[in-house]
Amino acid sequence: MEESGPEQVTDGVTGTPKEAALRALMERTKFPIRQCNGQRRYGPPPGWDRPIPPRGCEVFVGKIPRDLYEDELVPVFETAGPIYEVRLMMDFNGQNRGYAFVVYTSKDDAKRCVKTLNNYEIRKGKCIGVCSSVDNCRLFVGGIPKKVKKDEIMAEVSKVTDNVVDVIVYPSAQDKTKNRGFAFVEYISHRDAAMARRKLMTGKIQLWGHQIAVDWAEPEQEVDQEIMDQVKVLYARNLLLSTTEETIEQAFSKFGEVERVKKIKDYCFIHFRTKEQARDAMEAMNETELDGNEIEVTLAKPVDKDHRSPLLFRGYYGTPSMRPGFYGDYKKSQEILEDVCQKNQWGSPVYTLHSTLGPQEVQLFLYKVSIPGLATQYQPPKLCRTVEEAKNYAAEHTLQQLGISLEGMSR
């Protein structure tokens, strides 16, 4: 979603290109059009007295011709279902900025829109791109001292930003009394998160006397509910490194037939014979103690590469192994990670870049790495001076977390 400051609402039609066509649209639908801080809002529907549509009802539309406006957009997107709102991003010269957000009144209509209108030829030779949008209210904050607790992070962040509602902190795999050097901060709304991000990314604010890395948290992978309804594999995290697969199987087999357990570092996958057994185990075991440590248990999200193969769990369980030093130097760590992911059918690693200002206003960089097939994100413990160094370091760190020895690699 687009970041914005305080709203300054004006008539969105007067004196604009195609004013007559836009007024005809307003007359037909009775929807208002207003200009608000670099974006033009069409909607909501007249007389709307229900709650605002929830997350999952919004789609992002890209590759819009710069001289195309609501009079052409709305009739196309109405074909997928009733529209709640369209937000078209605008330049000062009166042209659009090439993208918009469309909010439907239901999630099913938003999904239908993505399936039917992605790559739609809106003008001859001009195809638009449509994908699901996420009303993101969560920020990633890196550079947090590892001894700081959740309530301390909550208090510190609340001092410098408004409307913080939650802080999510994951304990270190090696020492459960410490955090992993980062946290996710949840705000009441996307607007609050956007304003906090803008404030924290200036580099002028330090927490606990440290520079911090701040960016949007990567949205969770969305999987169709009908696919999730068939899942019979659980994902358990926050395990002790010393907890064995045998211990896990013994604890979970009380709720059904466990066909396989695969543990990697401090998390694991538990494969049940039936989906009903998996759900019974999840409800019973989530937020309970295993080996004296509280664990989190959820349904594992399957890799759904083409939306036609619902359950690609095969490959979650192949243990990656590699002869130390086999790939030679440091620069090939990205290639090694890609190779490991492909061999285990985990999907290509996804790198998300973050940056912040360090001492003497030096720009520092950090990459988070997500492995689709493991539904897990890996966060390196330090910032780097160049983008390439940060990406190599992130790949190497991820390989180490996967238990792959990197002895023999040059530093």
Coordinates of C-alpha atoms in Angstrom, one line a residue:
M1 CA 0.0 0.0 0.0
E2 CA 1.0 3.6 -0.6
E3 CA 2.5 5.6 2.3
S4 CA 0.8 8.9 2.9
G5 CA 0.8 11.8 5.4
P6 CA -2.2 13.7 6.7
E7 CA -5.0 13.6 4.2
Q8 CA -5.7 16.8 2.1
V9 CA -8.9 16.0 0.3
T10 CA -9.8 17.9 -2.9
D11 CA -12.2 17.3 -5.8
G12 CA -10.5 14.6 -7.9
V13 CA -12.1 15.4 -11.2
T14 CA -12.2 19.2 -11.9
G15 CA -9.7 20.2 -14.4
T16 CA -8.3 16.7 -14.9
P17 CA -7.8 14.9 -18.2
K18 CA -11.0 13.2 -19.3
E19 CA -13.1 15.1 -16.8
A20 CA -16.3 14.5 -18.7
A21 CA -15.7 10.7 -18.8
L22 CA -14.9 10.6 -15.1
R23 CA -18.1 12.6 -14.3
A24 CA -20.1 10.2 -16.4
L25 CA -18.6 7.3 -14.4
M26 CA -19.6 9.0 -11.1
E27 CA -23.1 9.6 -12.4
R28 CA -23.5 5.9 -13.4
T29 CA -22.1 4.4 -10.2
K30 CA -22.8 7.2 -7.7
F31 CA -19.3 6.6 -6.4
P32 CA -17.3 9.8 -5.4
I33 CA -13.8 10.5 -6.7
R34 CA -11.5 12.5 -4.4
Q35 CA -7.8 13.5 -4.6
C36 CA -5.8 12.6 -1.5
N37 CA -2.1 13.2 -1.2
G38 CA -0.9 12.0 -4.6
Q39 CA -3.6 9.4 -5.1
R40 CA -7.2 9.5 -6.4
R41 CA -9.8 7.6 -4.5
Y42 CA -12.9 6.2 -6.3
G43 CA -15.4 5.0 -3.7
P44 CA -16.5 3.7 -1.2
P45 CA -20.0 2.7 -2.5
P46 CA -22.8 5.2 -1.7
G47 CA -24.6 4.4 1.6
W48 CA -22.0 1.8 2.7
D49 CA -22.8 1.0 6.3
R50 CA -20.9 -2.2 6.7
P51 CA -17.3 -2.7 8.1
I52 CA -14.4 -1.9 5.8
P53 CA -13.5 -5.0 3.8
P54 CA -10.8 -7.1 5.6
R55 CA -7.3 -8.0 4.5
G56 CA -7.3 -10.2 1.4
C57 CA -9.8 -8.0 -0.4
E58 CA -7.2 -5.8 -2.1
V59 CA -5.3 -6.3 -5.3
F60 CA -2.4 -4.4 -6.8
V61 CA -2.6 -3.4 -10.4
G62 CA 0.6 -2.5 -12.3
K63 CA 1.8 -1.6 -15.8
I64 CA -1.2 0.8 -16.3
P65 CA -0.7 3.2 -19.3
R66 CA 0.0 6.6 -17.9
D67 CA -2.9 8.3 -19.7
L68 CA -5.5 5.7 -18.5
Y69 CA -7.9 6.6 -15.8
E70 CA -10.9 5.3 -13.7
D71 CA -13.3 5.5 -16.6
E72 CA -11.4 2.6 -18.3
L73 CA -10.2 0.8 -15.1
V74 CA -13.5 0.5 -13.3
P75 CA -15.5 -1.3 -16.0
V76 CA -12.7 -3.9 -16.4
F77 CA -12.4 -4.6 -12.7
E78 CA -16.2 -4.6 -12.1
T79 CA -16.3 -7.8 -14.1
A80 CA -14.6 -9.7 -11.1
G81 CA -17.1 -8.5 -8.5
P82 CA -18.5 -5.4 -6.6
I83 CA -15.8 -2.8 -6.0
Y84 CA -15.4 -1.1 -2.6
E85 CA -12.6 1.3 -3.7
V86 CA -10.0 2.1 -6.3
R87 CA -6.9 4.1 -5.5
L88 CA -5.0 5.4 -8.5
M89 CA -1.6 6.8 -7.8
M90 CA -1.1 10.2 -9.5
D91 CA 1.8 12.4 -10.6
F92 CA 1.8 16.2 -10.3
N93 CA 1.5 16.5 -14.1
G94 CA -2.0 14.9 -14.1
Q95 CA -0.9 11.4 -15.4
N96 CA -1.1 8.3 -13.2
R97 CA 2.0 6.7 -11.9
G98 CA 1.5 3.4 -13.5
Y99 CA -0.2 1.5 -10.7
A100 CA -3.3 1.4 -8.6
F101 CA -5.0 -0.6 -5.8
V102 CA -8.5 -2.1 -6.1
V103 CA -10.4 -3.2 -3.0
Y104 CA -13.3 -5.6 -3.5
T105 CA -16.1 -6.3 -1.0
S106 CA -15.1 -9.9 -0.6
K107 CA -11.9 -12.0 -0.7
D108 CA -13.4 -14.4 -3.2
D109 CA -13.8 -11.5 -5.7
A110 CA -10.2 -10.4 -5.1
K111 CA -9.0 -13.9 -5.9
R112 CA -11.1 -14.0 -9.0
C113 CA -9.7 -10.7 -10.1
V114 CA -6.1 -12.0 -9.9
K115 CA -6.9 -15.2 -11.8
T116 CA -8.9 -13.5 -14.6
L117 CA -7.4 -10.1 -15.0
N118 CA -3.6 -10.7 -14.6
N119 CA -2.0 -10.0 -18.0
Y120 CA -5.4 -8.6 -19.3
E121 CA -4.9 -6.5 -22.5
I122 CA -6.5 -3.3 -21.3
R123 CA -5.5 -1.5 -24.5
K124 CA -4.1 -2.9 -27.7
G125 CA -0.6 -4.2 -26.9
K126 CA -0.9 -3.0 -23.3
C127 CA -1.3 -5.7 -20.7
I128 CA -1.7 -5.0 -17.0
G129 CA -0.3 -7.0 -14.1
V130 CA -2.6 -8.0 -11.2
C131 CA -1.6 -9.6 -7.9
S132 CA -2.8 -9.9 -4.4
S133 CA -1.9 -6.9 -2.2
V134 CA -1.1 -7.0 1.5
D135 CA -2.3 -4.3 3.9
N136 CA 1.0 -4.5 5.8
C137 CA 1.0 -3.3 9.4
R138 CA 4.3 -4.9 10.5
L139 CA 7.8 -3.7 10.4
F140 CA 11.1 -5.6 10.6
V141 CA 13.5 -4.0 13.1
G142 CA 17.1 -5.4 13.1
G143 CA 20.1 -4.5 15.2
I144 CA 18.4 -5.2 18.6
P145 CA 20.7 -6.2 21.5
K146 CA 20.2 -10.0 22.0
K147 CA 19.7 -9.7 25.8
V148 CA 16.7 -7.4 25.4
K149 CA 13.3 -8.9 26.2
K150 CA 9.9 -8.5 24.4
D151 CA 8.4 -6.0 26.9
E152 CA 11.6 -3.9 26.8
I153 CA 11.4 -3.8 23.0
M154 CA 7.7 -2.9 23.2
A155 CA 8.5 0.0 25.6
E156 CA 11.4 1.3 23.6
V157 CA 9.7 1.3 20.3
S158 CA 6.5 2.9 21.8
K159 CA 8.6 5.8 23.0
V160 CA 9.5 6.8 19.4
T161 CA 6.5 5.6 17.4
D162 CA 2.7 5.6 17.9
N163 CA 0.1 2.9 18.0
V164 CA 2.3 -0.1 18.6
V165 CA 0.1 -3.1 19.3
D166 CA 2.5 -6.0 19.5
V167 CA 6.1 -7.1 19.2
I168 CA 7.1 -10.5 17.9
V169 CA 10.5 -11.8 19.1
Y170 CA 12.0 -15.2 18.3
P171 CA 14.5 -16.7 20.7
S172 CA 18.0 -17.7 19.6
A173 CA 18.4 -21.4 18.6
Q174 CA 21.6 -21.6 20.7
D175 CA 20.4 -19.7 23.8
K176 CA 16.7 -19.4 24.5
T177 CA 17.3 -16.6 27.0
K178 CA 18.4 -14.3 24.1
N179 CA 16.6 -13.0 21.0
R180 CA 17.9 -13.3 17.4
G181 CA 18.9 -9.7 17.1
F182 CA 15.7 -8.6 15.4
A183 CA 11.9 -8.3 16.0
F184 CA 8.7 -7.7 14.2
V185 CA 6.7 -4.7 15.4
E186 CA 2.9 -4.6 14.7
Y187 CA 0.9 -1.4 14.4
I188 CA -2.8 -0.7 14.5
S189 CA -2.9 0.2 10.8
H190 CA -0.8 0.4 7.7
R191 CA -0.7 4.1 8.0
D192 CA 0.7 3.9 11.5
A193 CA 3.4 1.4 10.3
A194 CA 4.2 3.6 7.3
M195 CA 4.7 6.7 9.4
A196 CA 6.8 4.7 11.9
R197 CA 9.0 3.3 9.1
R198 CA 9.5 6.8 7.6
K199 CA 10.6 8.1 11.0
L200 CA 12.9 5.2 11.9
M201 CA 14.6 5.0 8.5
T202 CA 16.1 8.5 8.8
G203 CA 19.0 7.1 10.8
K204 CA 18.5 9.8 13.4
I205 CA 16.8 7.5 16.0
Q206 CA 18.8 5.0 17.9
L207 CA 17.5 2.3 20.2
W208 CA 19.6 1.2 23.2
G209 CA 22.3 3.4 21.8
H210 CA 22.5 1.3 18.6
Q211 CA 21.8 2.0 14.9
I212 CA 18.9 -0.1 13.8
A213 CA 17.8 -1.6 10.4
V214 CA 14.1 -0.9 9.6
D215 CA 11.9 -2.0 6.7
W216 CA 8.6 -3.6 5.9
A217 CA 8.3 -7.2 7.2
E218 CA 7.9 -9.6 4.4
P219 CA 4.3 -10.7 4.2
E220 CA 3.4 -14.3 5.1
Q221 CA 2.9 -16.6 2.1
E222 CA -0.8 -16.8 1.3
V223 CA -2.1 -20.2 0.5
D224 CA -5.7 -20.9 -0.6
Q225 CA -7.9 -22.2 2.2
E226 CA -9.0 -25.2 0.2
I227 CA -5.3 -26.2 -0.1
M228 CA -4.6 -25.6 3.7
D229 CA -7.7 -27.8 4.5
Q230 CA -5.8 -30.8 3.0
V231 CA -2.6 -30.2 4.9
K232 CA -1.5 -33.1 7.2
V233 CA 2.0 -31.8 8.1
L234 CA 2.8 -29.6 11.1
Y235 CA 5.5 -27.0 11.5
A236 CA 6.9 -26.7 15.1
R237 CA 9.4 -24.0 16.0
N238 CA 11.4 -22.8 19.1
L239 CA 12.7 -26.3 19.8
L240 CA 15.8 -26.9 21.8
L241 CA 18.8 -27.9 19.7
S242 CA 19.1 -30.9 22.0
T243 CA 15.5 -32.1 21.4
T244 CA 15.7 -35.2 19.2
E245 CA 13.4 -36.4 16.4
E246 CA 12.5 -39.4 18.6
T247 CA 11.3 -37.1 21.4
I248 CA 9.2 -35.1 19.0
E249 CA 7.6 -38.2 17.5
Q250 CA 6.9 -39.7 20.9
A251 CA 5.1 -36.4 22.0
F252 CA 3.1 -36.0 18.9
S253 CA 2.2 -39.7 18.3
K254 CA -0.3 -39.4 21.2
F255 CA -2.7 -37.7 18.7
G256 CA -2.3 -40.0 15.7
E257 CA 0.0 -41.9 13.4
V258 CA 3.2 -39.9 12.8
E259 CA 4.7 -41.0 9.5
R260 CA 7.8 -38.9 9.6
V261 CA 9.6 -36.2 11.6
K262 CA 12.4 -34.0 10.1
K263 CA 14.2 -31.6 12.5
I264 CA 16.4 -28.8 11.3
K265 CA 18.1 -26.8 14.0
D266 CA 15.3 -25.4 16.2
Y267 CA 12.3 -26.3 14.1
C268 CA 10.8 -29.4 12.5
F269 CA 8.1 -30.9 10.3
I270 CA 5.8 -33.6 11.6
H271 CA 3.9 -35.6 8.9
F272 CA 0.7 -37.3 10.1
R273 CA -1.2 -40.0 8.3
T274 CA -4.4 -37.9 8.2
K275 CA -5.3 -34.2 8.3
E276 CA -7.6 -34.7 11.2
Q277 CA -4.8 -36.2 13.3
A278 CA -2.6 -33.2 12.4
R279 CA -5.2 -30.7 13.6
D280 CA -5.8 -32.5 16.8
A281 CA -2.1 -32.5 17.5
M282 CA -1.7 -28.8 16.6
E283 CA -4.5 -27.8 19.0
A284 CA -3.1 -29.9 21.8
M285 CA 0.6 -29.1 21.4
N286 CA 0.7 -25.4 20.4
E287 CA 2.2 -23.3 23.2
T288 CA 3.0 -26.3 25.4
E289 CA 6.4 -27.4 26.7
L290 CA 8.6 -29.9 25.1
D291 CA 11.8 -30.7 26.9
G292 CA 10.9 -27.9 29.3
N293 CA 10.7 -25.3 26.5
E294 CA 7.5 -23.7 25.1
I295 CA 7.0 -24.5 21.4
E296 CA 4.8 -23.0 18.6
V297 CA 3.0 -25.4 16.3
T298 CA 1.1 -24.5 13.1
L299 CA 0.1 -26.1 9.9
A300 CA 3.0 -26.3 7.4
K301 CA 2.4 -24.3 4.3
P302 CA 2.9 -26.3 1.2
V303 CA 4.9 -25.2 -1.8
D304 CA 2.4 -24.3 -4.4
K305 CA 4.5 -23.2 -7.3
D306 CA 1.9 -23.1 -10.0
H307 CA -1.3 -23.2 -8.0
R308 CA -2.1 -26.6 -9.5
S309 CA 0.0 -28.9 -7.3
P310 CA -1.5 -28.5 -3.8
L311 CA 0.8 -30.6 -1.6
L312 CA 4.5 -30.6 -2.5
F313 CA 5.8 -31.8 0.8
R314 CA 8.3 -34.1 -0.8
G315 CA 11.6 -32.3 -0.5
Y316 CA 10.9 -30.8 2.9
Y317 CA 12.6 -33.8 4.3
G318 CA 15.7 -34.3 2.2
T319 CA 18.6 -33.5 4.4
P320 CA 21.0 -31.1 2.6
S321 CA 24.6 -32.3 2.8
M322 CA 27.7 -31.1 1.0
R323 CA 31.4 -31.9 1.3
P324 CA 33.2 -29.0 3.2
G325 CA 34.9 -26.6 0.9
F326 CA 33.6 -28.4 -2.2
Y327 CA 32.5 -25.1 -3.9
G328 CA 35.7 -23.2 -3.2
D329 CA 35.5 -19.5 -2.4
Y330 CA 33.2 -17.1 -0.5
K331 CA 31.6 -15.6 -3.6
K332 CA 29.8 -18.8 -4.5
S333 CA 27.8 -19.0 -1.3
Q334 CA 24.7 -17.8 -3.3
E335 CA 25.2 -20.6 -5.9
I336 CA 25.5 -23.2 -3.1
L337 CA 22.3 -22.1 -1.5
E338 CA 20.5 -22.1 -4.8
D339 CA 21.8 -25.6 -5.5
V340 CA 20.7 -26.9 -2.1
C341 CA 17.2 -25.4 -2.4
Q342 CA 16.7 -26.8 -5.9
K343 CA 18.0 -30.3 -5.0
N344 CA 15.6 -30.4 -2.0
Q345 CA 12.7 -28.9 -4.0
W346 CA 12.4 -25.9 -1.6
G347 CA 12.0 -23.3 -4.4
S348 CA 14.6 -20.6 -5.1
P349 CA 15.7 -18.5 -2.0
V350 CA 14.1 -15.0 -1.9
Y351 CA 16.4 -12.2 -0.8
T352 CA 14.9 -9.0 0.8
L353 CA 17.3 -6.0 1.1
H354 CA 17.3 -3.7 4.1
S355 CA 19.5 -0.7 4.7
T356 CA 20.2 1.8 7.4
L357 CA 22.7 4.6 8.2
G358 CA 25.6 3.6 10.4
P359 CA 28.3 5.7 12.2
Q360 CA 29.4 8.8 10.2
E361 CA 26.3 8.4 8.0
V362 CA 27.7 5.4 6.3
Q363 CA 25.1 3.3 4.5
L364 CA 24.9 -0.3 5.7
F365 CA 23.1 -3.2 4.2
L366 CA 21.4 -6.4 5.3
Y367 CA 19.6 -9.2 3.4
K368 CA 16.9 -11.4 4.9
V369 CA 16.6 -14.8 3.1
S370 CA 13.3 -16.7 2.8
I371 CA 13.2 -20.4 1.8
P372 CA 9.7 -21.0 0.3
G373 CA 9.6 -24.7 0.9
L374 CA 10.6 -24.4 4.6
A375 CA 8.3 -21.4 5.3
T376 CA 11.2 -19.9 7.2
Q377 CA 13.1 -16.7 7.1
Y378 CA 16.8 -16.3 8.0
Q379 CA 18.3 -13.1 9.4
P380 CA 22.1 -12.5 9.4
P381 CA 23.4 -11.1 12.6
K382 CA 25.4 -8.2 11.2
L383 CA 25.2 -5.3 8.6
C384 CA 27.6 -5.0 5.7
R385 CA 29.1 -2.1 3.8
T386 CA 28.1 -3.2 0.3
V387 CA 25.0 -4.8 -1.2
E388 CA 27.0 -7.7 -2.7
E389 CA 28.8 -8.4 0.5
A390 CA 25.5 -8.4 2.3
K391 CA 23.9 -10.8 -0.1
N392 CA 26.9 -13.2 0.0
Y393 CA 26.9 -13.1 3.8
A394 CA 23.2 -13.7 4.0
A395 CA 23.5 -16.8 1.8
E396 CA 26.4 -18.1 3.9
H397 CA 24.5 -17.5 7.1
T398 CA 21.5 -19.3 5.8
L399 CA 23.6 -22.3 4.8
Q400 CA 25.0 -22.5 8.3
Q401 CA 21.6 -22.3 9.8
L402 CA 20.6 -25.2 7.5
G403 CA 23.4 -27.2 9.0
I404 CA 25.7 -27.2 6.0
S405 CA 29.4 -27.0 6.8
L406 CA 31.2 -24.1 5.1
E407 CA 34.7 -25.0 6.2
G408 CA 37.3 -24.1 3.6
M409 CA 35.5 -21.0 2.3
S410 CA 37.6 -17.9 2.3
R411 CA 36.3 -14.9 4.3

